[in-house]
Amino acid sequence: MSWPSTWKKRITYLLVAPILFPLWLTLPDTRTPRGKKFFSITFIGSILWIAAYSYLMVWWANVAGDTARIPPEVMGLTFLAAGTSIPDLITSVIVARKGFGDMAVSSSVGSNIFDVTVG
């Protein structure tokens, strides 16, 4: 982790650092030749971190909803649903900018069908 050169990247770095720092401390870097043998530890650790961050996201949404007197059902249907759909949106935009419009459209439709089906 090195300090970025532009001010926009520095702001992003500071916002993302609290999320990435625990990952950097606990997960081996499998991109290096020495770290390739630890891929299974990194995989299992990544799943555990995703579970922990998901728990925190739901907990913080509940606290925010209780503070604003918004029912948990509404928080789940709006904020948490939007939070899980934003990565799909970003991926579709990136793919569309690279010139793969068909892939972006199928990703948008497919991810929504998957989200509704799997839950």
PDB file of C-alpha atoms in Angstrom, residues 6-112:
ATOM      1  CA  THR A   6      -3.349  12.731  -7.128  1.00  0.00           C
ATOM      2  CA  TRP A   7      -5.690  14.329  -4.593  1.00  0.00           C
ATOM      3  CA  LYS A   8      -8.745  12.371  -5.819  1.00  0.00           C
ATOM      4  CA  LYS A   9      -6.909   9.092  -5.341  1.00  0.00           C
ATOM      5  CA  ARG A  10      -5.739  10.247  -1.901  1.00  0.00           C
ATOM      6  CA  ILE A  11      -9.314  10.914  -0.787  1.00  0.00           C
ATOM      7  CA  THR A  12     -10.382   7.506  -2.087  1.00  0.00           C
ATOM      8  CA  TYR A  13      -7.374   5.941  -0.368  1.00  0.00           C
ATOM      9  CA  LEU A  14      -8.314   7.498   2.973  1.00  0.00           C
ATOM     10  CA  LEU A  15     -11.946   6.381   2.654  1.00  0.00           C
ATOM     11  CA  VAL A  16     -11.043   2.809   1.699  1.00  0.00           C
ATOM     12  CA  ALA A  17      -8.058   2.390   4.064  1.00  0.00           C
ATOM     13  CA  PRO A  18     -10.121   1.330   7.132  1.00  0.00           C
ATOM     14  CA  ILE A  19     -11.619  -1.473   5.049  1.00  0.00           C
ATOM     15  CA  LEU A  20      -8.424  -2.603   3.339  1.00  0.00           C
ATOM     16  CA  PHE A  21      -5.998  -2.309   6.263  1.00  0.00           C
ATOM     17  CA  PRO A  22      -7.353  -5.363   8.176  1.00  0.00           C
ATOM     18  CA  LEU A  23      -7.278  -7.358   4.935  1.00  0.00           C
ATOM     19  CA  TRP A  24      -3.687  -6.295   4.287  1.00  0.00           C
ATOM     20  CA  LEU A  25      -2.719  -7.334   7.832  1.00  0.00           C
ATOM     21  CA  THR A  26      -4.401 -10.745   7.862  1.00  0.00           C
ATOM     22  CA  LEU A  27      -4.373 -12.115   4.304  1.00  0.00           C
ATOM     23  CA  PRO A  28      -1.189 -13.282   2.555  1.00  0.00           C
ATOM     24  CA  ASP A  29      -0.482 -11.714  -0.845  1.00  0.00           C
ATOM     25  CA  THR A  30      -0.824 -14.581  -3.316  1.00  0.00           C
ATOM     26  CA  ARG A  31       0.478 -12.502  -6.230  1.00  0.00           C
ATOM     27  CA  THR A  32       4.044 -13.021  -5.048  1.00  0.00           C
ATOM     28  CA  PRO A  33       5.884 -16.297  -5.689  1.00  0.00           C
ATOM     29  CA  ARG A  34       6.368 -16.787  -1.940  1.00  0.00           C
ATOM     30  CA  GLY A  35       2.657 -16.251  -1.231  1.00  0.00           C
ATOM     31  CA  LYS A  36       1.243 -18.606  -3.876  1.00  0.00           C
ATOM     32  CA  LYS A  37       1.354 -21.555  -1.478  1.00  0.00           C
ATOM     33  CA  PHE A  38      -1.003 -19.699   0.888  1.00  0.00           C
ATOM     34  CA  PHE A  39      -3.860 -19.362  -1.611  1.00  0.00           C
ATOM     35  CA  SER A  40      -6.190 -21.599   0.418  1.00  0.00           C
ATOM     36  CA  ILE A  41      -5.628 -19.506   3.557  1.00  0.00           C
ATOM     37  CA  THR A  42      -6.297 -16.347   1.553  1.00  0.00           C
ATOM     38  CA  PHE A  43      -9.457 -17.860   0.047  1.00  0.00           C
ATOM     39  CA  ILE A  44     -10.906 -18.947   3.401  1.00  0.00           C
ATOM     40  CA  GLY A  45      -9.831 -15.691   5.037  1.00  0.00           C
ATOM     41  CA  SER A  46     -11.504 -13.699   2.268  1.00  0.00           C
ATOM     42  CA  ILE A  47     -14.771 -15.555   2.806  1.00  0.00           C
ATOM     43  CA  LEU A  48     -14.565 -14.841   6.542  1.00  0.00           C
ATOM     44  CA  TRP A  49     -13.884 -11.140   5.892  1.00  0.00           C
ATOM     45  CA  ILE A  50     -16.836 -10.943   3.484  1.00  0.00           C
ATOM     46  CA  ALA A  51     -19.044 -12.478   6.188  1.00  0.00           C
ATOM     47  CA  ALA A  52     -17.739 -10.021   8.797  1.00  0.00           C
ATOM     48  CA  TYR A  53     -18.207  -6.981   6.563  1.00  0.00           C
ATOM     49  CA  SER A  54     -21.693  -8.180   5.558  1.00  0.00           C
ATOM     50  CA  TYR A  55     -22.642  -8.533   9.213  1.00  0.00           C
ATOM     51  CA  LEU A  56     -21.343  -5.033   9.946  1.00  0.00           C
ATOM     52  CA  MET A  57     -23.226  -3.577   6.982  1.00  0.00           C
ATOM     53  CA  VAL A  58     -26.527  -5.081   8.169  1.00  0.00           C
ATOM     54  CA  TRP A  59     -25.865  -4.039  11.769  1.00  0.00           C
ATOM     55  CA  TRP A  60     -25.056  -0.437  10.781  1.00  0.00           C
ATOM     56  CA  ALA A  61     -28.164  -0.310   8.581  1.00  0.00           C
ATOM     57  CA  ASN A  62     -30.259  -1.474  11.553  1.00  0.00           C
ATOM     58  CA  VAL A  63     -28.717   1.148  13.826  1.00  0.00           C
ATOM     59  CA  ALA A  64     -29.285   3.876  11.229  1.00  0.00           C
ATOM     60  CA  GLY A  65     -32.860   2.681  10.708  1.00  0.00           C
ATOM     61  CA  ASP A  66     -33.573   2.627  14.440  1.00  0.00           C
ATOM     62  CA  THR A  67     -32.118   6.116  14.811  1.00  0.00           C
ATOM     63  CA  ALA A  68     -34.229   7.465  11.936  1.00  0.00           C
ATOM     64  CA  ARG A  69     -37.259   5.370  13.023  1.00  0.00           C
ATOM     65  CA  ILE A  70     -37.295   3.461   9.735  1.00  0.00           C
ATOM     66  CA  PRO A  71     -38.536  -0.155   9.965  1.00  0.00           C
ATOM     67  CA  PRO A  72     -35.896  -2.865   9.364  1.00  0.00           C
ATOM     68  CA  GLU A  73     -37.908  -4.205   6.430  1.00  0.00           C
ATOM     69  CA  VAL A  74     -37.692  -0.868   4.626  1.00  0.00           C
ATOM     70  CA  MET A  75     -33.972  -0.601   5.364  1.00  0.00           C
ATOM     71  CA  GLY A  76     -33.410  -4.064   3.936  1.00  0.00           C
ATOM     72  CA  LEU A  77     -35.498  -3.448   0.843  1.00  0.00           C
ATOM     73  CA  THR A  78     -33.908  -0.096   0.034  1.00  0.00           C
ATOM     74  CA  PHE A  79     -30.460   0.571   1.442  1.00  0.00           C
ATOM     75  CA  LEU A  80     -29.101  -2.962   1.709  1.00  0.00           C
ATOM     76  CA  ALA A  81     -30.584  -3.941  -1.649  1.00  0.00           C
ATOM     77  CA  ALA A  82     -29.012  -0.877  -3.255  1.00  0.00           C
ATOM     78  CA  GLY A  83     -25.710  -1.689  -1.568  1.00  0.00           C
ATOM     79  CA  THR A  84     -25.647  -5.142  -3.076  1.00  0.00           C
ATOM     80  CA  SER A  85     -26.648  -3.894  -6.544  1.00  0.00           C
ATOM     81  CA  ILE A  86     -24.045  -1.122  -6.829  1.00  0.00           C
ATOM     82  CA  PRO A  87     -21.155  -3.521  -7.638  1.00  0.00           C
ATOM     83  CA  ASP A  88     -23.241  -4.961 -10.493  1.00  0.00           C
ATOM     84  CA  LEU A  89     -23.884  -1.452 -11.781  1.00  0.00           C
ATOM     85  CA  ILE A  90     -20.208  -0.497 -11.640  1.00  0.00           C
ATOM     86  CA  THR A  91     -19.207  -3.689 -13.426  1.00  0.00           C
ATOM     87  CA  SER A  92     -21.764  -3.079 -16.176  1.00  0.00           C
ATOM     88  CA  VAL A  93     -20.564   0.504 -16.681  1.00  0.00           C
ATOM     89  CA  ILE A  94     -16.927  -0.606 -16.933  1.00  0.00           C
ATOM     90  CA  VAL A  95     -17.788  -3.333 -19.433  1.00  0.00           C
ATOM     91  CA  ALA A  96     -19.932  -0.934 -21.497  1.00  0.00           C
ATOM     92  CA  ARG A  97     -17.107   1.633 -21.634  1.00  0.00           C
ATOM     93  CA  LYS A  98     -14.803  -1.057 -22.986  1.00  0.00           C
ATOM     94  CA  GLY A  99     -17.206  -1.532 -25.884  1.00  0.00           C
ATOM     95  CA  PHE A 100     -19.031  -4.661 -24.765  1.00  0.00           C
ATOM     96  CA  GLY A 101     -22.583  -3.289 -24.664  1.00  0.00           C
ATOM     97  CA  ASP A 102     -24.225  -6.694 -25.067  1.00  0.00           C
ATOM     98  CA  MET A 103     -22.275  -8.010 -22.100  1.00  0.00           C
ATOM     99  CA  ALA A 104     -23.291  -4.997 -19.992  1.00  0.00           C
ATOM    100  CA  VAL A 105     -26.988  -5.466 -20.775  1.00  0.00           C
ATOM    101  CA  SER A 106     -26.877  -9.208 -20.118  1.00  0.00           C
ATOM    102  CA  SER A 107     -25.015  -8.572 -16.865  1.00  0.00           C
ATOM    103  CA  SER A 108     -27.672  -6.099 -15.737  1.00  0.00           C
ATOM    104  CA  VAL A 109     -30.532  -8.452 -16.527  1.00  0.00           C
ATOM    105  CA  GLY A 110     -28.746 -11.604 -15.370  1.00  0.00           C
ATOM    106  CA  SER A 111     -27.633 -10.205 -12.028  1.00  0.00           C
ATOM    107  CA  ASN A 112     -31.167  -9.081 -11.194  1.00  0.00           C
TER     108      ASN A 112
END
